[in-house]
Short mmCIF file of C-alpha atoms in Angstrom, two decimals:
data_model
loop_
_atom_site.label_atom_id
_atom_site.label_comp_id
_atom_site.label_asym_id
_atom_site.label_seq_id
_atom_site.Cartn_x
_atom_site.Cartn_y
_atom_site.Cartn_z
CA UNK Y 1 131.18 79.84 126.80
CA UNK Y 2 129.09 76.63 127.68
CA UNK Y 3 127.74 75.26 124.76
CA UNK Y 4 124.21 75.61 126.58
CA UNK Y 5 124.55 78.85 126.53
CA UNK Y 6 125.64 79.38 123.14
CA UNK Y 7 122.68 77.48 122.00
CA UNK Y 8 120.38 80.17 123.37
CA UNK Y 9 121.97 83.05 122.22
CA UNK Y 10 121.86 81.27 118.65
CA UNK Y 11 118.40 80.82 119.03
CA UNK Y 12 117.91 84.57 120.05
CA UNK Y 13 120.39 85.80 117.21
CA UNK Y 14 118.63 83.38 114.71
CA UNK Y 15 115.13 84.46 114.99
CA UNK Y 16 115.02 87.96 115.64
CA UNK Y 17 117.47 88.12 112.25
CA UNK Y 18 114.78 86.01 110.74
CA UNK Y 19 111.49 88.04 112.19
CA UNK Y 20 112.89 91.65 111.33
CA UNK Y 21 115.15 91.20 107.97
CA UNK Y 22 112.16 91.46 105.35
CA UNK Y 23 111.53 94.88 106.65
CA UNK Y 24 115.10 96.01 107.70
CA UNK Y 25 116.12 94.89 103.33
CA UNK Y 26 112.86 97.48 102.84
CA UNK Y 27 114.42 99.86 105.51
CA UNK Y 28 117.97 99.89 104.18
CA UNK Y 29 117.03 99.95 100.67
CA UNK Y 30 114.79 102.83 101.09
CA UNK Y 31 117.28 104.65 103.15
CA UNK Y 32 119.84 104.48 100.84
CA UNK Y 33 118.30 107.53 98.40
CA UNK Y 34 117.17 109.14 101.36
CA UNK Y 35 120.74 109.89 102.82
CA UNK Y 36 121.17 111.55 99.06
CA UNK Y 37 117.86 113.33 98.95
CA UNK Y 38 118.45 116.87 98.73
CA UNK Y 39 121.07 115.66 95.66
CA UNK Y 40 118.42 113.64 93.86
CA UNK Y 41 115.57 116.75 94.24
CA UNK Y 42 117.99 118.36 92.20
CA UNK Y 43 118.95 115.63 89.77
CA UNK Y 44 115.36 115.11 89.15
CA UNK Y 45 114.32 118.74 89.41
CA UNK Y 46 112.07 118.41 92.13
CA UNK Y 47 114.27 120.64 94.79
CA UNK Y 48 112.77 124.72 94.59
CA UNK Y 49 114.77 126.96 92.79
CA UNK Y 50 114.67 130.60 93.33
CA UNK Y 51 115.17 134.04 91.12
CA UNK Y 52 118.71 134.99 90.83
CA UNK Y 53 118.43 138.79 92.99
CA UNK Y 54 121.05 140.96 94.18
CA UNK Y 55 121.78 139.74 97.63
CA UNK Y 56 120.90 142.78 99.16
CA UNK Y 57 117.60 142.09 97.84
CA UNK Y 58 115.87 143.29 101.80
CA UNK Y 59 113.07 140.53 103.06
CA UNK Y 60 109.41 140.46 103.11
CA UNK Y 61 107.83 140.96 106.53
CA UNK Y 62 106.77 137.61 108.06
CA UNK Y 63 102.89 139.00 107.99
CA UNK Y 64 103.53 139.58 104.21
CA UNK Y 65 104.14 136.38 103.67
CA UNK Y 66 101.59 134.77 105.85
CA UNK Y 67 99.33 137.04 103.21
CA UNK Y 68 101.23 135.69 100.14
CA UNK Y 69 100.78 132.28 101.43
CA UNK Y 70 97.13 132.16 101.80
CA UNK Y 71 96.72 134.17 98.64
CA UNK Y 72 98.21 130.99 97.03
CA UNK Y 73 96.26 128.74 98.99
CA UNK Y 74 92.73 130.49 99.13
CA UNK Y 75 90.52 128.70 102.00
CA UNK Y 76 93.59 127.19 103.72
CA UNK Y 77 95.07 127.96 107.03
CA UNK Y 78 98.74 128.53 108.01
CA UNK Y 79 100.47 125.83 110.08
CA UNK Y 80 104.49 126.09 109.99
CA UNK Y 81 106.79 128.44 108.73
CA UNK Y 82 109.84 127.25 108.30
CA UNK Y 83 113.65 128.70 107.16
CA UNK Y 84 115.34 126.57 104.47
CA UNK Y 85 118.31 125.10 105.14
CA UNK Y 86 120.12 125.52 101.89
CA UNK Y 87 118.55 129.14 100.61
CA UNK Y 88 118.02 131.94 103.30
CA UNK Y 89 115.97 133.65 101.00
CA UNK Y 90 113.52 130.67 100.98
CA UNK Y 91 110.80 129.85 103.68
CA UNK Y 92 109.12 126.78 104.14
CA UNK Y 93 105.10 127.15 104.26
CA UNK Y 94 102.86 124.15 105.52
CA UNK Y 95 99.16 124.53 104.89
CA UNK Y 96 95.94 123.04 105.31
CA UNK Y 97 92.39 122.87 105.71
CA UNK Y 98 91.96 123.26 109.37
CA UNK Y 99 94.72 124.07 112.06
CA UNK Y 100 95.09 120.20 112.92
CA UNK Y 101 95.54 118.50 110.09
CA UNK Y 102 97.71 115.50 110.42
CA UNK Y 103 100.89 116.32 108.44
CA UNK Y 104 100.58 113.33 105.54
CA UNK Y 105 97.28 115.59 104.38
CA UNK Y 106 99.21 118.96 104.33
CA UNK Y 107 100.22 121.07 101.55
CA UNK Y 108 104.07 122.24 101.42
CA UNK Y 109 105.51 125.03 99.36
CA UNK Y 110 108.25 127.81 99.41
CA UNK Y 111 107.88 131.46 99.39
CA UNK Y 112 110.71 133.39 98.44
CA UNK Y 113 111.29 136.19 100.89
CA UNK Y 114 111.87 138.27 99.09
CA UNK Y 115 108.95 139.23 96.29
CA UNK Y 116 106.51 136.20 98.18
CA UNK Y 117 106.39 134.30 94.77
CA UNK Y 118 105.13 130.70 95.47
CA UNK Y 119 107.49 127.97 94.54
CA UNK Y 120 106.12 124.09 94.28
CA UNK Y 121 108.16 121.66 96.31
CA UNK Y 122 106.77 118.37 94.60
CA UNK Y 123 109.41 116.02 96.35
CA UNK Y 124 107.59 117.21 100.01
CA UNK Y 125 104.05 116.65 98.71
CA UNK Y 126 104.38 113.27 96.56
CA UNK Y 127 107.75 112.81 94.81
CA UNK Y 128 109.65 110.12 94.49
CA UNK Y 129 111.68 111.02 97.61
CA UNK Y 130 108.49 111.38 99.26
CA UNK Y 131 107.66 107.83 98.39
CA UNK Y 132 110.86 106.29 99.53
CA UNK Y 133 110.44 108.35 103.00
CA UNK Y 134 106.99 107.08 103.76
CA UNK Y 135 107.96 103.42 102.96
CA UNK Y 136 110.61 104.43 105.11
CA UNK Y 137 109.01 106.11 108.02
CA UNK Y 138 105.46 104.27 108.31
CA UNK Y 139 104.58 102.22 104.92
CA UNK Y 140 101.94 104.16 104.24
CA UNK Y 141 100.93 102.62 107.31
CA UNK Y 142 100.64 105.69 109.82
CA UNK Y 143 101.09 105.11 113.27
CA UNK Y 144 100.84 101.32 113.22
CA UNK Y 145 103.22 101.59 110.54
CA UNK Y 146 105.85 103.16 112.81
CA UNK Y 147 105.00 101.09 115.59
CA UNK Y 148 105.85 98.04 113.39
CA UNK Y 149 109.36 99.19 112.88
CA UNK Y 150 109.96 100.32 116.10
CA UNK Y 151 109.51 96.92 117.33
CA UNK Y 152 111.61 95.64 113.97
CA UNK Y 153 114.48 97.93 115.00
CA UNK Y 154 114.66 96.62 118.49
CA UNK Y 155 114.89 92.97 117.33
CA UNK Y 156 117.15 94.67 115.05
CA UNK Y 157 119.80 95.79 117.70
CA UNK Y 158 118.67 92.09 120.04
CA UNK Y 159 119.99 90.39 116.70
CA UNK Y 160 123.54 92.79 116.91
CA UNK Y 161 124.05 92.18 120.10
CA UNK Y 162 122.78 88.55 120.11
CA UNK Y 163 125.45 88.13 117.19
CA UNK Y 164 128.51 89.98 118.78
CA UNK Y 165 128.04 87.59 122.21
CA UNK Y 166 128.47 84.45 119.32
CA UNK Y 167 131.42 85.77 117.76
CA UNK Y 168 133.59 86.35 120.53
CA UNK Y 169 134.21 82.78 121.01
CA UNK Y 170 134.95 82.66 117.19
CA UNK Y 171 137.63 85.28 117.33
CA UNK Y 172 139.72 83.49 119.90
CA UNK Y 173 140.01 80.75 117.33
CA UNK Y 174 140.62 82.63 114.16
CA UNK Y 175 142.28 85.96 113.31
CA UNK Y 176 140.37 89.00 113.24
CA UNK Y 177 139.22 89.68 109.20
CA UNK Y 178 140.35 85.69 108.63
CA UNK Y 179 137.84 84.49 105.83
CA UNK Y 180 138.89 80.50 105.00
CA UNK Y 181 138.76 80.40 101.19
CA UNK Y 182 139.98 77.07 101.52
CA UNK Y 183 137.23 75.91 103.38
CA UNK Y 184 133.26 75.83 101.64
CA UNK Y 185 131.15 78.38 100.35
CA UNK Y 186 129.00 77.75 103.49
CA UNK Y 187 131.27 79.07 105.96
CA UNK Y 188 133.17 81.34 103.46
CA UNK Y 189 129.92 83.03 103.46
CA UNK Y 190 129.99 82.96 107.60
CA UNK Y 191 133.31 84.41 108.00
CA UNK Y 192 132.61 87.30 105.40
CA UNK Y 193 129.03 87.79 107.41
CA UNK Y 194 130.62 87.61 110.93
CA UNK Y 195 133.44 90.06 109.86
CA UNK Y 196 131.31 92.66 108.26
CA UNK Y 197 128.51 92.63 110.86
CA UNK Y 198 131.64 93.40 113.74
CA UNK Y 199 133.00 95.84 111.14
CA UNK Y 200 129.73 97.97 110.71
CA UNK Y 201 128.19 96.96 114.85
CA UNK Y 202 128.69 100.53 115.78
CA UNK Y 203 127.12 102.27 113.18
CA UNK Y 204 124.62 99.35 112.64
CA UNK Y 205 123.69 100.19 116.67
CA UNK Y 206 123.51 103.41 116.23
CA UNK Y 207 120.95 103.36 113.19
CA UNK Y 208 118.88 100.86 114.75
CA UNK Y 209 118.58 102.82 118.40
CA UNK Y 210 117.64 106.14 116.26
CA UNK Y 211 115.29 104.21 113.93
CA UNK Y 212 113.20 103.16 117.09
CA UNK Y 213 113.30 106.93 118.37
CA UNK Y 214 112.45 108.17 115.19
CA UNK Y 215 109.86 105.63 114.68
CA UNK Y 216 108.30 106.64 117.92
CA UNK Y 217 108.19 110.65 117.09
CA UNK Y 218 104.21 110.47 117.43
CA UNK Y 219 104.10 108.76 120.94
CA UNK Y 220 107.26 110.97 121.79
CA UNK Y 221 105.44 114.08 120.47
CA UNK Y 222 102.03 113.10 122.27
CA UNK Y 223 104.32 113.34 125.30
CA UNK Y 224 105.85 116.37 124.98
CA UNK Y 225 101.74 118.09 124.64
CA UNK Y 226 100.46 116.13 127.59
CA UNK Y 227 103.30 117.11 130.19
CA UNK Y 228 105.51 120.28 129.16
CA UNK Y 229 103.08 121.94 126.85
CA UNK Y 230 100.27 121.23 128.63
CA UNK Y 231 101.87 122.91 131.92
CA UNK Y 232 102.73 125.83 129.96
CA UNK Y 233 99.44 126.59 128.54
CA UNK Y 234 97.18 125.86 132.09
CA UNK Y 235 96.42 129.44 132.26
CA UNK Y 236 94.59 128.85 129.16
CA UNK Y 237 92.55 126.09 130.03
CA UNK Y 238 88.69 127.21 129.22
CA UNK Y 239 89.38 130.28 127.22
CA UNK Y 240 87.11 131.21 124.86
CA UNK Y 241 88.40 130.63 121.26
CA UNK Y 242 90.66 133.68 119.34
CA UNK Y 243 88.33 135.72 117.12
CA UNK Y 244 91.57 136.82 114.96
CA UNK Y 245 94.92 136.65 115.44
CA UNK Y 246 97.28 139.33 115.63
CA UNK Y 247 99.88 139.92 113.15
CA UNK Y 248 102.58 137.65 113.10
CA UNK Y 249 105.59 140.29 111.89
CA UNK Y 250 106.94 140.62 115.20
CA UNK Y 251 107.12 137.29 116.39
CA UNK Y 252 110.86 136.38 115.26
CA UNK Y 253 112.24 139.58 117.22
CA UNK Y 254 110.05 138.63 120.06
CA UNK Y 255 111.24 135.36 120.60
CA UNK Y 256 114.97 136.07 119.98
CA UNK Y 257 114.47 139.03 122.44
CA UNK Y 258 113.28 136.25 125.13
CA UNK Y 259 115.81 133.75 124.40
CA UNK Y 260 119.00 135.53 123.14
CA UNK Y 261 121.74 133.69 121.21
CA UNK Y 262 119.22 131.42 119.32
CA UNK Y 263 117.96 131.37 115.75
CA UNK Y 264 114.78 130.97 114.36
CA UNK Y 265 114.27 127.13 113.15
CA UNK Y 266 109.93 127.46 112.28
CA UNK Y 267 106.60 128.95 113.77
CA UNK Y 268 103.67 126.64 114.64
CA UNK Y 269 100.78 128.89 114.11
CA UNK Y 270 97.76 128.17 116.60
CA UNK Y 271 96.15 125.21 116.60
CA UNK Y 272 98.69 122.69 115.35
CA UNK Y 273 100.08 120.51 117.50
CA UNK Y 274 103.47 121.61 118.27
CA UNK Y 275 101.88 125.15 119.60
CA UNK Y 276 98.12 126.22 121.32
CA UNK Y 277 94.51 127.15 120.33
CA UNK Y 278 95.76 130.94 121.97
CA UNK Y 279 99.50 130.73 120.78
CA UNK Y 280 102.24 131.16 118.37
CA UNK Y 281 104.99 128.96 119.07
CA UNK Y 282 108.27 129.87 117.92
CA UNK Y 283 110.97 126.86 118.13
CA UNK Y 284 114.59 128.66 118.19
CA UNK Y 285 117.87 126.46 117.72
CA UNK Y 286 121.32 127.00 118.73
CA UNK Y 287 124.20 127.44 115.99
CA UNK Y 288 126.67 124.69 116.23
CA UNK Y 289 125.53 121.24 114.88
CA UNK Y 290 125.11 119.59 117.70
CA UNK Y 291 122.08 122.36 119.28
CA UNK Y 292 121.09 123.17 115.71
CA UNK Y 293 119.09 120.14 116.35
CA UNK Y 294 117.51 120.95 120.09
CA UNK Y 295 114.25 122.82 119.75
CA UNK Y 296 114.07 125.46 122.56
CA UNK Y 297 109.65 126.77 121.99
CA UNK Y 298 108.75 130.20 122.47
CA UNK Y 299 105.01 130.73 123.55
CA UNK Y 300 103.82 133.73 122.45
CA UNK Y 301 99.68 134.98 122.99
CA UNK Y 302 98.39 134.98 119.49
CA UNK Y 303 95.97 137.51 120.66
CA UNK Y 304 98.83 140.12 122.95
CA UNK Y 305 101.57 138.88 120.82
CA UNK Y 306 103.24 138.64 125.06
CA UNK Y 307 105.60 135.54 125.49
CA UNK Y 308 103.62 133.61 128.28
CA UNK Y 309 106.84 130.76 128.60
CA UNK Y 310 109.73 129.07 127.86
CA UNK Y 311 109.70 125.75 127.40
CA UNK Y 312 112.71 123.58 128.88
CA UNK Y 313 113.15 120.92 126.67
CA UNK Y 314 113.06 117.55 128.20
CA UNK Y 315 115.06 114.85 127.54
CA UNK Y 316 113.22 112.82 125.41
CA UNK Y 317 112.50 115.66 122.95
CA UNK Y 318 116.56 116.11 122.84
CA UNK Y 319 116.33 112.57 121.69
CA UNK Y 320 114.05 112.79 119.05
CA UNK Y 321 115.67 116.04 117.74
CA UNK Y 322 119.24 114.40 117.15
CA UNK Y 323 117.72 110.94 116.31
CA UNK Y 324 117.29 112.03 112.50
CA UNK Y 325 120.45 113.56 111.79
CA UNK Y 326 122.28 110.71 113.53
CA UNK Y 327 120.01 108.19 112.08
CA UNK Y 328 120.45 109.29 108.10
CA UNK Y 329 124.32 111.12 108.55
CA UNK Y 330 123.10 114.60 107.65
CA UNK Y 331 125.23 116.67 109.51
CA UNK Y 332 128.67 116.04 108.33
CA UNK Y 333 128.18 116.70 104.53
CA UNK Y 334 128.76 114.99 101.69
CA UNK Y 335 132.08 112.83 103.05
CA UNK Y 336 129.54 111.80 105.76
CA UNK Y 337 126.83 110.75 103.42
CA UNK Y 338 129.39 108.71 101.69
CA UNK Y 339 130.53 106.86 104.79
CA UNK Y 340 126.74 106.31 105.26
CA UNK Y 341 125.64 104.90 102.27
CA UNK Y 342 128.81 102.39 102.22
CA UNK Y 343 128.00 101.10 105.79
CA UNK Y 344 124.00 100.81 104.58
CA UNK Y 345 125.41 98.71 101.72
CA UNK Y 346 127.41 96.71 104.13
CA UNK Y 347 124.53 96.47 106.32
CA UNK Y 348 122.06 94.81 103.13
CA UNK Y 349 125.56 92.13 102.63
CA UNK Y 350 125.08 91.11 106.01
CA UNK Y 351 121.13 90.72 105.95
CA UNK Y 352 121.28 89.00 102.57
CA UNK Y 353 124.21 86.57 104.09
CA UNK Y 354 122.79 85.86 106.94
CA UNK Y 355 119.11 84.84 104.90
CA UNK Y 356 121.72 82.82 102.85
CA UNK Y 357 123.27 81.29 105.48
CA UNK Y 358 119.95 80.30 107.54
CA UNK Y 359 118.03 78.53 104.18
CA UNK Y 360 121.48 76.10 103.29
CA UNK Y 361 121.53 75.42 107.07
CA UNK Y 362 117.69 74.66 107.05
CA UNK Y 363 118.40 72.65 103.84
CA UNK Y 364 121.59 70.24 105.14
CA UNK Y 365 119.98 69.87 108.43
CA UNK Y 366 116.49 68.06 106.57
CA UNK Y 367 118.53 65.07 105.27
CA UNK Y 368 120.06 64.51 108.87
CA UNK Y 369 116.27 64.52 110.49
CA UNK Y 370 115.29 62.04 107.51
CA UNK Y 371 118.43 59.52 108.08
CA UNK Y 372 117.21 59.53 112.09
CA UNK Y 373 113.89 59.01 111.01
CA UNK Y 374 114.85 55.95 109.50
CA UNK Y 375 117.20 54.88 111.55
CA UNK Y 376 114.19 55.23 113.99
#
């Protein structure tokens, strides 16, 4: 490789390190309890815990609990319902003033579903994990916030490939894994940084690309309303508002009647913005791990209780559903948190090396300028 072009790829690997690794320490830091959340809730007591019932214990109807719900949040209106993950006797109830409410300004609880007791869930509405996800997600920031690390995590993955380009030339003249303890601390330091930034490139690439996807859920979201939601619910356009809704016990059976072979995932009641002003929207999943994280909606008249369509998903929304997952290894259990948190570890070696490396080259190369100078 000319050494022309080797200067510019420097360049490009130097400074969009430099620009983005601030916020990608604050990103890998705070992503480090977050790939152990659900295990912390529970250290710290935060996670819901239900009564100990027979299983056979038969379920509330999904109206029931919309009543036991709003009977413990008087003056509130249902948004999501949604199945927990770990307990299928617990559901998942998101609440708030008005309909659209951003999410940061909702209230979430359980209900168990089987009595309708109310169960606080104080790690979705202000815990500690809470905190680590927002500094995570936005920074308290909201959607400037995201934006901000969207455009970190694409300097991110400029500065991984930026840095792969440099070390091939470096590999032909050392051994793969070589680190020169003979040599200084300088470029002992180099060789440990170059081998575990090729060690952890895939992984790195793959958290960065998901970051940005993730960190663009609003725009991707906004999307999704304006062009496949917005087709489905053109009937609609200029209805007069729903006086009441009907009852919403029917609308699981409904929607797994229309779309066979899927499970329920949650229900966006009207008015939020995953659904309609004039409809439920149920969003089924499949039941392998790979489409328990594509969304197929449901539209269903919240005044007929008819399904009016289908939605296809596009492509983009398929993106944003198995960006998470991907992005914080939930979906291969506890060996493949493991794997995650050592490669995030890995990940803050390399960031902190390659700070390292950048102030004692800054620092040797100000005596050279000041020699020329006088020289000069």
């Amino acid at each position: 490789m000319k050494s022309k072009t080797i200067r510019r790829w420097s360049f490009i690997h130097t400074w969009t390190s430099l620009i983005c690794t601030a916020f990608l320490l604050m990103l890998a830091l705070t992503g480090l309890p977050l790939i152990f959340h659900h295990e912390i809730d529970h250290l710290l007591g935060d996670a819901p815990e239900l009564k100990q019932m027979p299983a056979d214990t038969p379920h509330l109807g999904l109206q029931q609990l919309v009543r036991a719900a709003e009977a413990h949040r008087p003056g509130e209106v249902m948004q999501y319902f949604g199945w927990d993950e770990e307990d299928p006797n617990g559901v998942v109830a998101i609440m708030a003033r008005t309909a659209g409410t951003e999410p940061n300004s909702s209230h979430t609880f359980m209900l168990d579903a089987r009595t309708g007791e109310a169960v606080e869930m104080p790690s979705a509405n202000g815990g500690l994990m809470m905190v680590m996800l927002r500094l995570h997600v936005d920074m308290f920031a909201g959607l400037p916030g995201k934006l901000l690390l969207a455009f970190m995590g694409i300097l991110f993955v400029m500065a991984i490939v930026s840095g792969t380009v440099l070390y091939l030339p470096f590999m032909r003249r050392l051994e793969f894994g070589t680190v020169r303890q003979d040599k200084s601390t300088r470029l002992r330091w180099l060789d440990l940084h170059n081998l575990i930034g090729v060690v952890t490139l895939t992984w790195a690439l793959v958290v960065g690309v998901t970051g940005v996807i993730s960190a663009c859920t609003d725009l991707i979201i906004a999307a999704w309303r304006n062009d496949s939601l917005g087709a489905m619910i053109e009937p609609y356009r200029g209805a007069p508002p729903l006086t009441q809704l009907a009852p919403a016990s029917r609308l699981i059976d409904i929607a797994k009647a229309a779309a066979p072979d899927m499970q329920p995932d949650f229900i966006a009641f009207p008015g939020t913005r995953f659904s309609s002003e004039h409809h439920y929207a149920v969003f089924l999943k499949g039941s392998t791990h790979l489409t328990s994280h594509l969304l197929t909606p449901v539209l269903i008249d919240a005044s007929t209780l008819q399904v009016t369509a289908i939605g296809e998903r596009p492509w983009y929304m398929d993106a944003m559903g198995m960006s998470s997952p991907l992005h914080f290894g939930d979906y291969g259990g506890m060996p493949m948190k493991i794997l995650w948190a050592v490669l995030d570890v890995l990940t803050i070696i390399v960031l902190i090396s390659g700070l390292y490396l950048w102030l004692v080259r800054r620092k040797a190369a100000k005596p050279v300028a000041v020699e020329a100078e006088v020289a000069a």
